[in-house]
Coordinates of C-alpha atoms in Angstrom, one line a residue:
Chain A
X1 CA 120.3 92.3 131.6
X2 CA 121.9 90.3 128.5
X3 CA 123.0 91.9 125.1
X4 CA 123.2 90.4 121.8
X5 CA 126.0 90.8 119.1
X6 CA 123.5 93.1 117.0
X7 CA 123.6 95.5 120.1
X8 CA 120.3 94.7 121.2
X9 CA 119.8 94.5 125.2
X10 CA 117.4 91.7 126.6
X11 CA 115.2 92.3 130.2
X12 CA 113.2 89.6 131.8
X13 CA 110.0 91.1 133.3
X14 CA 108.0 87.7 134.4
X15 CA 107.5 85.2 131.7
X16 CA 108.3 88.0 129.0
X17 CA 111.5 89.3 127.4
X18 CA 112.1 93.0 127.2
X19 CA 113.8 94.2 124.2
X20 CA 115.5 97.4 123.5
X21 CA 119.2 98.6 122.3
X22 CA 122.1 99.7 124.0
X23 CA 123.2 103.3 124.3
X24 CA 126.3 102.9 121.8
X25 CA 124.2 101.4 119.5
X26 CA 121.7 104.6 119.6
X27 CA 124.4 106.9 119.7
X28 CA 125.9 105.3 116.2
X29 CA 122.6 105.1 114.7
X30 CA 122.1 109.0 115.4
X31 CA 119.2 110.7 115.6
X32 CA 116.1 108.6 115.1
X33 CA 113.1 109.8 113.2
X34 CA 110.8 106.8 112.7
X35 CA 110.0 103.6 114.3
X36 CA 107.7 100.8 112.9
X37 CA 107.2 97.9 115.3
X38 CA 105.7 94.5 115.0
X39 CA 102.0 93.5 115.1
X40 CA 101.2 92.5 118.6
X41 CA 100.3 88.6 119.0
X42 CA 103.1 88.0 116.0
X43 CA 104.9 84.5 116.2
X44 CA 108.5 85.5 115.4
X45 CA 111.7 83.2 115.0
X46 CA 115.0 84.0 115.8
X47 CA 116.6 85.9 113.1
X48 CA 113.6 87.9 111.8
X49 CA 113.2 91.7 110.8
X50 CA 111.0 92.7 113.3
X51 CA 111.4 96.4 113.9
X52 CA 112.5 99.1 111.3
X53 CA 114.3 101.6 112.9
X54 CA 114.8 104.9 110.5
X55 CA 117.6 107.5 111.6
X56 CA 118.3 110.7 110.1
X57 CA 120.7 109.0 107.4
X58 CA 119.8 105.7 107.4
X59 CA 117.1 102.5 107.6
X60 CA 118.7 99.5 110.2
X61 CA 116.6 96.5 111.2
X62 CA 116.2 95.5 114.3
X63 CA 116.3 91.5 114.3
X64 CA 114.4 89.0 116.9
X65 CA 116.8 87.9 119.6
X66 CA 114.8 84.7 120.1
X67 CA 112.0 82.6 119.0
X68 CA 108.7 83.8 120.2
X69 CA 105.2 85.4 120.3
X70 CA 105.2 89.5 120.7
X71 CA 103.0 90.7 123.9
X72 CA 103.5 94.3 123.2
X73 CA 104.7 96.7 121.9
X74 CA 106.0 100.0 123.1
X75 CA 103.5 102.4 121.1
X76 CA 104.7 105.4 122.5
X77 CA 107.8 105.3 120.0
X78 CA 105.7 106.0 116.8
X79 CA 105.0 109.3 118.1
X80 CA 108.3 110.0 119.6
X81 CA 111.1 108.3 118.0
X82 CA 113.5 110.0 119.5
X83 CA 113.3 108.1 122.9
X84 CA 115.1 105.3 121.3
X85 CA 118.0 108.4 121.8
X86 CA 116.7 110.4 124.9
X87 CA 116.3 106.9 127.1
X88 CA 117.5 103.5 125.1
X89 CA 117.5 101.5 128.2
X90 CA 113.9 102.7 129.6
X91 CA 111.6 104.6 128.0
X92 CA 113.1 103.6 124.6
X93 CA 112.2 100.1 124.9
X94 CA 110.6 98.2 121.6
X95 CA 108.7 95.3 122.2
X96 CA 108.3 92.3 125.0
X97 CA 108.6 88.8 123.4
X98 CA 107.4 85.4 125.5
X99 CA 109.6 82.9 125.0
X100 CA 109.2 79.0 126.1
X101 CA 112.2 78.7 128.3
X102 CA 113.8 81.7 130.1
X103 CA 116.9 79.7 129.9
X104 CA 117.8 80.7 126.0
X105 CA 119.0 84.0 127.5
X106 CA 122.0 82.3 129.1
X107 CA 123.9 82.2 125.9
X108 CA 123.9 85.9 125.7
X109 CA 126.2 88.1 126.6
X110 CA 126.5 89.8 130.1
X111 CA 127.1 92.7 130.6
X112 CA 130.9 92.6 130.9
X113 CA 131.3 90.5 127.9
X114 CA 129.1 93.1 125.6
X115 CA 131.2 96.0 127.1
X116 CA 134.5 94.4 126.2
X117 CA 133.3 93.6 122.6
X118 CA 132.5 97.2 122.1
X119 CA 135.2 98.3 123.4
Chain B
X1 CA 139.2 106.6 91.5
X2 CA 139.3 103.0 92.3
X3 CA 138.0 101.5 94.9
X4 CA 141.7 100.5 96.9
X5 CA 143.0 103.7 96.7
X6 CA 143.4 105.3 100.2
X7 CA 141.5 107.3 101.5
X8 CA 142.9 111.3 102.0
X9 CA 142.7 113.0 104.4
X10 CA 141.7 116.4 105.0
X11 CA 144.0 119.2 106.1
X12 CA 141.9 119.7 108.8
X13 CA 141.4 116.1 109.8
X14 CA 142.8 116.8 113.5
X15 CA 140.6 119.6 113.9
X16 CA 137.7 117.3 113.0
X17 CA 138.7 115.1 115.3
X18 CA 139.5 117.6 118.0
X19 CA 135.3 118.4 117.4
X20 CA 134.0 114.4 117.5
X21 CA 133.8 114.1 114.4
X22 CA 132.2 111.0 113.1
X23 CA 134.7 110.1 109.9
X24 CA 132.8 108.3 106.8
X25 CA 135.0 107.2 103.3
X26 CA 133.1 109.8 100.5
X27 CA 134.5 110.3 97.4
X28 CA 137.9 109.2 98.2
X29 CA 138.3 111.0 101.4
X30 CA 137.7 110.5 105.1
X31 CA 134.9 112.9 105.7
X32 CA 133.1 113.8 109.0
X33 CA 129.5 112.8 108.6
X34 CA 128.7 114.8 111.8
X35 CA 130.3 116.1 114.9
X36 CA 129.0 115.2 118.9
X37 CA 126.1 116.9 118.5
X38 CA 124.8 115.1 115.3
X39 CA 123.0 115.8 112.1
X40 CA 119.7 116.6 113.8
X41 CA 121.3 119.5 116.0
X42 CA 123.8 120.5 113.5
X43 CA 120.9 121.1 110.5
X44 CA 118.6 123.1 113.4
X45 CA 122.0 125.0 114.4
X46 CA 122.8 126.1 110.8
X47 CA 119.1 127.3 110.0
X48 CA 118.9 129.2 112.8
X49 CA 122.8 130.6 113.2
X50 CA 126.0 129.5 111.3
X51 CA 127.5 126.1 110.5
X52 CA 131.0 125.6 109.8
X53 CA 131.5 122.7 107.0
X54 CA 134.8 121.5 105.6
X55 CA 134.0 120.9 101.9
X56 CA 138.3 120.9 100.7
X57 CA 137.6 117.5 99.6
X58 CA 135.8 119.4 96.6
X59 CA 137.7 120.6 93.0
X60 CA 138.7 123.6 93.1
X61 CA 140.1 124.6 89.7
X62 CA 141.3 127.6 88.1
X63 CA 140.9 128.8 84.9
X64 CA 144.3 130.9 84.0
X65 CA 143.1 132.7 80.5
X66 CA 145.9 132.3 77.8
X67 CA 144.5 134.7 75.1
X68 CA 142.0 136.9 77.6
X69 CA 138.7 136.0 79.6
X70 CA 136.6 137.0 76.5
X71 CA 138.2 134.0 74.8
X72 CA 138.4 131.6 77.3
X73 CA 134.4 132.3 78.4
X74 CA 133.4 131.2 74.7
X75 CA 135.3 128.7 74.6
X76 CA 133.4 127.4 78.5
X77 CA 130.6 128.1 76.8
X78 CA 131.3 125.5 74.2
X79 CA 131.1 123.0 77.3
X80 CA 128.4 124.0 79.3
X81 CA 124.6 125.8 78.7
X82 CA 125.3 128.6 81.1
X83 CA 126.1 132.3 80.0
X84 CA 129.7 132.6 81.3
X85 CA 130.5 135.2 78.6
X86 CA 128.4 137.6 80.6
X87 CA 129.4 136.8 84.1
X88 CA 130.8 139.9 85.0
X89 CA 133.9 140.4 87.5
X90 CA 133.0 139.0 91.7
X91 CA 130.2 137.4 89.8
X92 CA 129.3 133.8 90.4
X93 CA 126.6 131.6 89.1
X94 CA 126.0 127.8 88.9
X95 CA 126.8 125.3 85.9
X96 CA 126.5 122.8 84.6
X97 CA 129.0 120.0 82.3
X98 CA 126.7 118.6 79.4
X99 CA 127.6 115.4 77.1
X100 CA 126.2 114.7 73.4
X101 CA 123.1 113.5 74.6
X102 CA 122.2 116.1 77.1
X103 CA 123.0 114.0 80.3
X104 CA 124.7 116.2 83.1
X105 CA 128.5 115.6 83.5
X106 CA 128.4 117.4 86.6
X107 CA 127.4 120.3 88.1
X108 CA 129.3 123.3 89.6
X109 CA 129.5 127.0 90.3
X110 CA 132.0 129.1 88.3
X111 CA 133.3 132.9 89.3
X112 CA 134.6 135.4 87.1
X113 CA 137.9 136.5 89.3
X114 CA 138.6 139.3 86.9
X115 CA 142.4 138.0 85.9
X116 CA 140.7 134.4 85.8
X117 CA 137.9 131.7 86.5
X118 CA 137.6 129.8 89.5
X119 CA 135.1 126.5 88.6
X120 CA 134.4 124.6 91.6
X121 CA 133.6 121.1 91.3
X122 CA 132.0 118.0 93.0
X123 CA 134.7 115.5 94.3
X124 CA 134.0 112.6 92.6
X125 CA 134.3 114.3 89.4
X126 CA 137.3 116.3 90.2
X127 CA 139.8 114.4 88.2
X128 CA 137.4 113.5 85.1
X129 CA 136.3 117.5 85.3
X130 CA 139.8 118.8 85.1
X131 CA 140.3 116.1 82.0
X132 CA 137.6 117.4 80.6
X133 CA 138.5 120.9 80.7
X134 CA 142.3 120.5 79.7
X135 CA 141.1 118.2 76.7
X136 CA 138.6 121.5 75.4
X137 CA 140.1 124.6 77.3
X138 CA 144.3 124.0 76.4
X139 CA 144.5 126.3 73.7
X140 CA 143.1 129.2 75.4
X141 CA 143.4 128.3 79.3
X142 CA 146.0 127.1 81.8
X143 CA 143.9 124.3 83.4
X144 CA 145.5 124.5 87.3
X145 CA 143.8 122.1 90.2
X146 CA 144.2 123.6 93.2
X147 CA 145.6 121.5 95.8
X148 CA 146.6 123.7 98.3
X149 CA 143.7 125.2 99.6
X150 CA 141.0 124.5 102.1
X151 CA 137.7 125.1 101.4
X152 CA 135.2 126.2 103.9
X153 CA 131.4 126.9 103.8
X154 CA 129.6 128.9 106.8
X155 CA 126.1 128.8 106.3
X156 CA 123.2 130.0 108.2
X157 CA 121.2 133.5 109.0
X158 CA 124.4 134.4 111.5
X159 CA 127.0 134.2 109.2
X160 CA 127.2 137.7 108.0
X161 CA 127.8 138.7 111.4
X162 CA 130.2 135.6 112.8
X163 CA 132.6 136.6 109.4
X164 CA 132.4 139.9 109.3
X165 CA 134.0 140.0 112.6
X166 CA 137.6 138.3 110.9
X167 CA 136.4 139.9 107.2
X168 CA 134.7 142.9 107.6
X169 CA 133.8 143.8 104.1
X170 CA 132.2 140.7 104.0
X171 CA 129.1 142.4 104.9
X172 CA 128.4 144.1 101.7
X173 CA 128.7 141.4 99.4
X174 CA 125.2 140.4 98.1
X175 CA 124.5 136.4 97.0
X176 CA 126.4 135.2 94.3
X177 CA 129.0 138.2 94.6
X178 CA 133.1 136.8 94.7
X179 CA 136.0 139.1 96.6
X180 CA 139.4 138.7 98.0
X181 CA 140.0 138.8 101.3
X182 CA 143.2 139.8 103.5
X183 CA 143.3 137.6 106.7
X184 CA 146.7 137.2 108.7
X185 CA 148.5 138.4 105.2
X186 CA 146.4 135.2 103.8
X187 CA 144.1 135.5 100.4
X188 CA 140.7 133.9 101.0
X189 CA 138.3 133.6 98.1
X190 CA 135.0 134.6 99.5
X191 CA 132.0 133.8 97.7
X192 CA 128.4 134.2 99.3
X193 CA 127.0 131.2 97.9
X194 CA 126.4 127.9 99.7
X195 CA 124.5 124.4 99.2
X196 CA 122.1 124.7 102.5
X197 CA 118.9 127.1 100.9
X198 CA 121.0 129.8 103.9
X199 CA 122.7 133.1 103.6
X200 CA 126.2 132.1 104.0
X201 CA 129.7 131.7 102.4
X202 CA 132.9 130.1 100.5
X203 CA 135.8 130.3 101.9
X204 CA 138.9 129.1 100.0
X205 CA 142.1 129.3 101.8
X206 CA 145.7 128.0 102.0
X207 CA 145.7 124.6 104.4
X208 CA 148.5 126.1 106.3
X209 CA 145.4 128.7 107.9
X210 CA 143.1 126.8 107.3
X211 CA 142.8 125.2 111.2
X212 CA 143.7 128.9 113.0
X213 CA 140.5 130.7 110.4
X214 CA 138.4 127.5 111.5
X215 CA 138.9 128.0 115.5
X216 CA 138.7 131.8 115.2
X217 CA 135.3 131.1 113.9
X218 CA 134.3 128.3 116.2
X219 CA 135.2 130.3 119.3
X220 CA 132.4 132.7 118.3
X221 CA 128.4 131.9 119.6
X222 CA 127.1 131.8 116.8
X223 CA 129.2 129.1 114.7
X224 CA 129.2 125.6 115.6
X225 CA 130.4 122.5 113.3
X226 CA 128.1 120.2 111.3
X227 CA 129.0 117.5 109.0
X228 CA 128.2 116.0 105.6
X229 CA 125.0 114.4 107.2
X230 CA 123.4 118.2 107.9
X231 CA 124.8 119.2 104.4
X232 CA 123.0 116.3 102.5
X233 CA 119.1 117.0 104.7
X234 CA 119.9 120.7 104.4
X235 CA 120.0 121.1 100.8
X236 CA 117.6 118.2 100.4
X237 CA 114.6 120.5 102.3
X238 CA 115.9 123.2 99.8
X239 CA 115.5 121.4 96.7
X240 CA 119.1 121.4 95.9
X241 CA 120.8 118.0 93.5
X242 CA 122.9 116.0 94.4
X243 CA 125.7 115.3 91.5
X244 CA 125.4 111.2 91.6
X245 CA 122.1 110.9 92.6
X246 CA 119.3 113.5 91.4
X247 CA 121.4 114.5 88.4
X248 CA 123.7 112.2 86.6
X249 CA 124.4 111.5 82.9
X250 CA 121.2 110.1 82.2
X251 CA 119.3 112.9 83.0
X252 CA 119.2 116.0 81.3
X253 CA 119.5 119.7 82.6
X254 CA 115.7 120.0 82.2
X255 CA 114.2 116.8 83.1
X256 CA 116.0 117.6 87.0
X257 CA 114.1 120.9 86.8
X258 CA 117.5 123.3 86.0
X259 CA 116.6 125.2 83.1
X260 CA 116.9 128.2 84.9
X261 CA 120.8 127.3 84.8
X262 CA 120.3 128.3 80.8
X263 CA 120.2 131.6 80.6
X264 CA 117.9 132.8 77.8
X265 CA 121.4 134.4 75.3
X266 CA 122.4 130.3 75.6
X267 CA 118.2 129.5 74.6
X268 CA 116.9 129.5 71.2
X269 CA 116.6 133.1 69.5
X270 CA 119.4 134.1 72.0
X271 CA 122.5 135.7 70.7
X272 CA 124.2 132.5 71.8
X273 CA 122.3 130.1 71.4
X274 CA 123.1 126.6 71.5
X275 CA 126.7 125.3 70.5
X276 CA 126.9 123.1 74.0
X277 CA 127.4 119.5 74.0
X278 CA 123.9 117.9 73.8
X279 CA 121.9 121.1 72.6
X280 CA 119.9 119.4 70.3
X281 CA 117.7 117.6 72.6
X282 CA 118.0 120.4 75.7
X283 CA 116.5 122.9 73.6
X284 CA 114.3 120.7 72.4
X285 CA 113.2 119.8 75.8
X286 CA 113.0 123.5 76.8
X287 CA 110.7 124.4 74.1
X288 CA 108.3 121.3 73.7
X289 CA 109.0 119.5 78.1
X290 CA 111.0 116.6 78.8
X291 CA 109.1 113.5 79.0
X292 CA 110.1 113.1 83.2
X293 CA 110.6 115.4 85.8
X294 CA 112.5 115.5 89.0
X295 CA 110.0 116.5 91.5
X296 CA 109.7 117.2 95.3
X297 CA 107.8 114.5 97.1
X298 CA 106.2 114.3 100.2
X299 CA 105.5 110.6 102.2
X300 CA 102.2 110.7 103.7
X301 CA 103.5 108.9 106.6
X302 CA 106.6 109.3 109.4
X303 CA 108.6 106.9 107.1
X304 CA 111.4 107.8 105.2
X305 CA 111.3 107.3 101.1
X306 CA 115.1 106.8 100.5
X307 CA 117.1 107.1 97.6
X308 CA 116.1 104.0 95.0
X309 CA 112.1 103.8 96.7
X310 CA 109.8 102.7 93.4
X311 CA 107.6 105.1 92.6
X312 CA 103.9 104.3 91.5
X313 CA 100.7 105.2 89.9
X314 CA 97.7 103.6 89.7
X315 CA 99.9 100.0 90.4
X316 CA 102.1 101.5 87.6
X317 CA 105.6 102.0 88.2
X318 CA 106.4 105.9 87.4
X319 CA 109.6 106.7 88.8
X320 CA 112.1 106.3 91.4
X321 CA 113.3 108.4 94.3
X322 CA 116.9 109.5 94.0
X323 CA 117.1 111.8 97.3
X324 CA 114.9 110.9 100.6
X325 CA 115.4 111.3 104.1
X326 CA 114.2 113.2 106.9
X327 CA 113.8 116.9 107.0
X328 CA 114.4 118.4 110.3
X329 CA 113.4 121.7 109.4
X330 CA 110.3 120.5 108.0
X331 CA 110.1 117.8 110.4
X332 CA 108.8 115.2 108.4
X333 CA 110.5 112.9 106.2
X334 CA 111.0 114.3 102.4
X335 CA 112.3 113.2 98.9
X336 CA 113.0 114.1 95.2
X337 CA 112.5 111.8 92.4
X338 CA 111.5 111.7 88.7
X339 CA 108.1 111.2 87.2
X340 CA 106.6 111.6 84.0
X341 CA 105.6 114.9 83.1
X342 CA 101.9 114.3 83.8
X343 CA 102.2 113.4 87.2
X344 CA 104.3 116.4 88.0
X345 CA 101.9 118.7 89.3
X346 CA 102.3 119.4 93.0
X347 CA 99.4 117.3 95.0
X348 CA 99.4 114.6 93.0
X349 CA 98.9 111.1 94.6
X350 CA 101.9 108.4 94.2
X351 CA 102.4 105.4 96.1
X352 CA 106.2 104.7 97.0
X353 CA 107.1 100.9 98.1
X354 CA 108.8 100.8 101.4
X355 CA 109.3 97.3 102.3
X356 CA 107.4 95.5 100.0
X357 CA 104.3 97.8 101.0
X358 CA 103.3 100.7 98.7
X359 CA 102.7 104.3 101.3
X360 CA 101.4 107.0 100.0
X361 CA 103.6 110.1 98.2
X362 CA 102.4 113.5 96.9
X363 CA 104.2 115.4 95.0
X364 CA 105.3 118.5 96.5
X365 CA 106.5 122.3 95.2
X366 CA 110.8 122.6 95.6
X367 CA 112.1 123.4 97.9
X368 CA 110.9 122.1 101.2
X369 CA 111.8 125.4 102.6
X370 CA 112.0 128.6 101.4
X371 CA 115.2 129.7 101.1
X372 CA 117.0 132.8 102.4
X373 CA 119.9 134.0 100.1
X374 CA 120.7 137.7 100.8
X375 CA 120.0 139.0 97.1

C-alpha cells in the first residue's frame, strides 16, 4: 500500500490502481453524507478533482493520484456514504484507476513515511 | 475583532478536551466543533436525550435599570421591534437589533429578571452590541458585560429530567420562562429556551462551577456532549438563523421570515407602534411583503446545497443559499435561502448550481422538523 500527501491510500490489484483514504483522513473529515464519483472510462491527469466527497460540515475533493483511465467505480458508496467512515481501507474504496507504468507508485509514500507525517 | 487577535479560550477548555473535543477558531474563540463521537451522533443524541453545549463564548449582558424597568424597556424598545415593555418578570422572548434601513444588527433573546434585563447576544457582535447599547441605553441603564460566567445549553426531550435531578424546580418552568437557581451556594440563570427546535435550557453560571455543574451532568445517561457542528445542523432542520449568514444587515426582519418577532403593540395601529430604527420600511414590508424571502429549501438529490449555492429559475438567477448542509434528523441534505416573493410558495421548483451543474431545489415549509418546545 502507498499513500499520498492529500491522505489518499493507493492498492495495486493487477494492472489497476485502487484508490481510497486513510482512516485519519475519514476521521477528520467526519461523518460523510454524500459521495459523487467519476464517470467510468474517464481519462484523468494527475491533479484532477475527481471525487466530491460531502461530510456533515463540509465539501473536500478528492484529487487523482496519477495520470490515467478510471475502470470502476465503487457504486455502492452513493447509497451508503458512510462506508468511507465504517471501512476506509475496504469497503470504502472509491474508484480503480489503470495507469501505464506501475512504477509511478514508487514515489509515494510507504506506509511508515505516511504514518510519521501524520504524526 | 481583528483577525490577529488570539484566540480565547473557554473556561471550560480542559473539560473539552478531557471529552475529544475537536477545537475550531469561531468568533474569536477556540470552539469545539464536536466531541469523539461527532456531529452525526451528537445531533441524533440531542433529539432523542440531552446535549450539553458550551455556548460562554456568547454576550451575555445585563441591563441594570437607572430610573426603573418601565423606563429602561421604552427606551429598548427605541432599538429594537420587539414588545419588551410587556415582557413580564421570568419572561423571555427573542429580539432583534434593527439599523435605519431595516437590516438586522443582530439578533438575540432578552429576559425580564425583575430587578433587571439580561440580553444575550451572538459572539461576533458582542462588543459592537454592548456599544450599541451604552451609546442609546446610558441615561437610563448601567450597560454591564458579563465576563464571569459560563453559559451552558442542555437541549433535547431528556433534559427536564437530567436537570431536575441538580435543579429540581426546573421542572415547572414552561418555554421561554427565566428563574434563579441555588446550586452549591452558586446563582444559575436558568432559562428554558435553546437554539436546537428541543425542549431544553440556559444555564448561566460563574466559570469557577462551571466544570463541576458540567460533569455532574455528563455523569448522568441521558447527557452526552455535542459541539458547534450539531448546534449549526440542529437548528438548521428547525428553521432557526444564523446571525452572519441567513440574517445580516442587508436583510430585513421580514424578508428572513421574523415578523412574528414584532409583536402586534410594536405594528401599525398598535399602542406602540413603530419608533424602532428602520420602521419605515419594516412596516411597510409587513403590511404590503418584502420583495424576497428567506425560505426552506429542499435538494432533490443526496448532495448538499451549502451556504453561497446560486439559486435559479427558469435559467434566471433568484437567490442564493445562505444555510445548507445535511440534516441528520431528516436525513437528507437541507438549506435556507432567499427568493423573491413569487417563488416562495412551498413546492416550487428551483435549480441550485453545485459544481458548475444546476440540481434541482424545492422550496420547502420551516422548519425541517417540527419542533418540541414545552409550552
Amino acid at each position: 500500500m502507498k499513500y499520498t500527501e492529500d491522505h489518499e491510500w493507493l492498492r495495486v490489484e493487477g494492472d489497476l490502481v485502487v484508490v481510497g483514504i486513510t482512516e485519519h483522513a475519514a476521521t477528520q473529515l467526519g461523518d460523510v453524507v454524500f459521495v459523487e464519483l467519476p464517470e467510468v472510462e474517464a481519462m484523468v491527469a494527475r491533479g484532477d478533482e475527481v471525487v466530491v466527497i460531502e461530510s456533515v460540515k463540509a465539501a473536500s475533493d478528492i484529487l487523482a493520484p496519477v495520470d490515467g483511465e478510471i475502470i470502476e467505480v465503487n457504486d455502492a458508496l452513493v447509497d451508503t456514504p458512510r462506508l468511507v467512515n465504517d471501512d476506509p481501507l475496504g469497503a470504502g474504496w472509491f474508484f480503480k484507476i489503470r495507469v501505464d507504468d506501475l512504477s509511478v507508485l514508487d514515489d509515494f509514500l510507504d506506509e511508515d513515511e505516511y504514518e510519521e507525517m501524520i504524526a | 475583532m481583528t483577525e490577529d487577535t488570539a484566540l480565547r479560550r473557554l473556561a471550560l477548555n480542559d473539560l473539552h478536551l478531557a471529552l475529544g473535543a475537536r477545537l475550531v477558531p469561531f468568533a474569536g474563540y477556540e470552539m469545539p466543533v464536536q466531541y469523539s463521537a461527532g456531529v452525526m451522533q451528537e445531533h441524533l443524541h440531542t433529539r432523542a436525550a440531552a446535549g450539553l453545549f458550551d455556548v460562554s463564548h456568547m454576550g451575555q449582558v445585563i441591563l441594570w435599570p437607572k430610573v426603573g424597568m418601565d423606563r429602561l424597556a421604552l427606551a429598548l424598545e427605541a432599538l429594537v421591534p420587539a414588545d419588551v415593555a410587556g415582557l413580564k418578570p421570568g419572561r423571555q422572548r427573542y429580539g432583534l437589533f434593527t439599523d435605519m434601513r431595516g437590516g438586522i444588527l443582530d439578533d438575540f433573546m432578552v429576559a425580564n429578571r425583575e430587578t433587571h434585563f439580561l440580553v444575550v447576544v451572538n459572539a461576533a457582535c458582542k462588543a459592537a452590541d454592548l456599544a450599541h447599547m451604552r451609546a442609546h441605553l446610558s441615561p437610563v441603564a448601567e450597560v454591564i458585560g458579563v465576563t464571569d460566567r459560563a453559559l451552558l445549553a442542555l437541549q433535547g426531550p431528556l433534559s427536564e429530567a437530567a436537570l431536575a435531578r441538580l435543579l429540581p424546580d426546573v421542572a415547572r418552568m414552561r418555554f421561554l420562562d427565566v428563574t434563579t437557581q441555588v446550586w452549591q451556594g452558586q446563582d444559575i440563570w436558568v432559562s428554558r429556551s435553546g437554539y436546537s427546535g428541543e425542549d431544553g435550557f440556559e444555564l448561566s453560571l460563574p466559570e469557577t462551577h462551571a466544570r463541576a455543574f458540567a460533569e455532574a451532568l455528563l455523569a448522568m445517561p441521558e447527557v452526552a456532549p455535542a459541539g458547534l457542528g450539531a448546534r449549526d445542523s440542529l437548528r438548521l432542520e428547525a428553521g432557526l438563523c444564523l446571525y452572519g449568514h441567513d440574517i445580516d444587515t442587508t436583510t430585513s426582519p421580514v424578508e428572513a421570515g421574523l415578523g412574528w418577532a414584532i409583536q402586534p403593540v410594536r405594528r401599525a395601529g398598535g399602542a406602540r407602534a413603530g419608533g424602532f430604527p428602520g420602521a419605515d420600511r419594516i412596516l411597510r414590508e409587513l403590511a404590503d411583503g418584502p420583495s424576497r424571502l428567506r425560505v426552506g429549501l429542499r435538494p432533490e438529490g443526496r448532495a448538499p446545497m451549502r451556504e453561497g449555492t446560486a439559486l435559479f429559475h427558469g435559467g434566471t438567477r433568484v437567490g442564493t443559499v445562505t444555510s445548507g448542509g445535511f440534516g441528520p434528523s431528516v436525513g437528507a441534505p437541507i438549506a435556507m435561502g432567499y427568493v423573491p416573493r413569487a417563488l416562495a410558495g412551498p413546492g416550487t421548483l428551483l435549480q441550485g448550481e453545485v459544481r458548475s451543474r444546476h440540481m434541482p431545489v424545492a422550496v420547502s415549509a420551516l422548519p425541517f422538523r417540527t419542533t418540541a418546545y414545552k409550552r
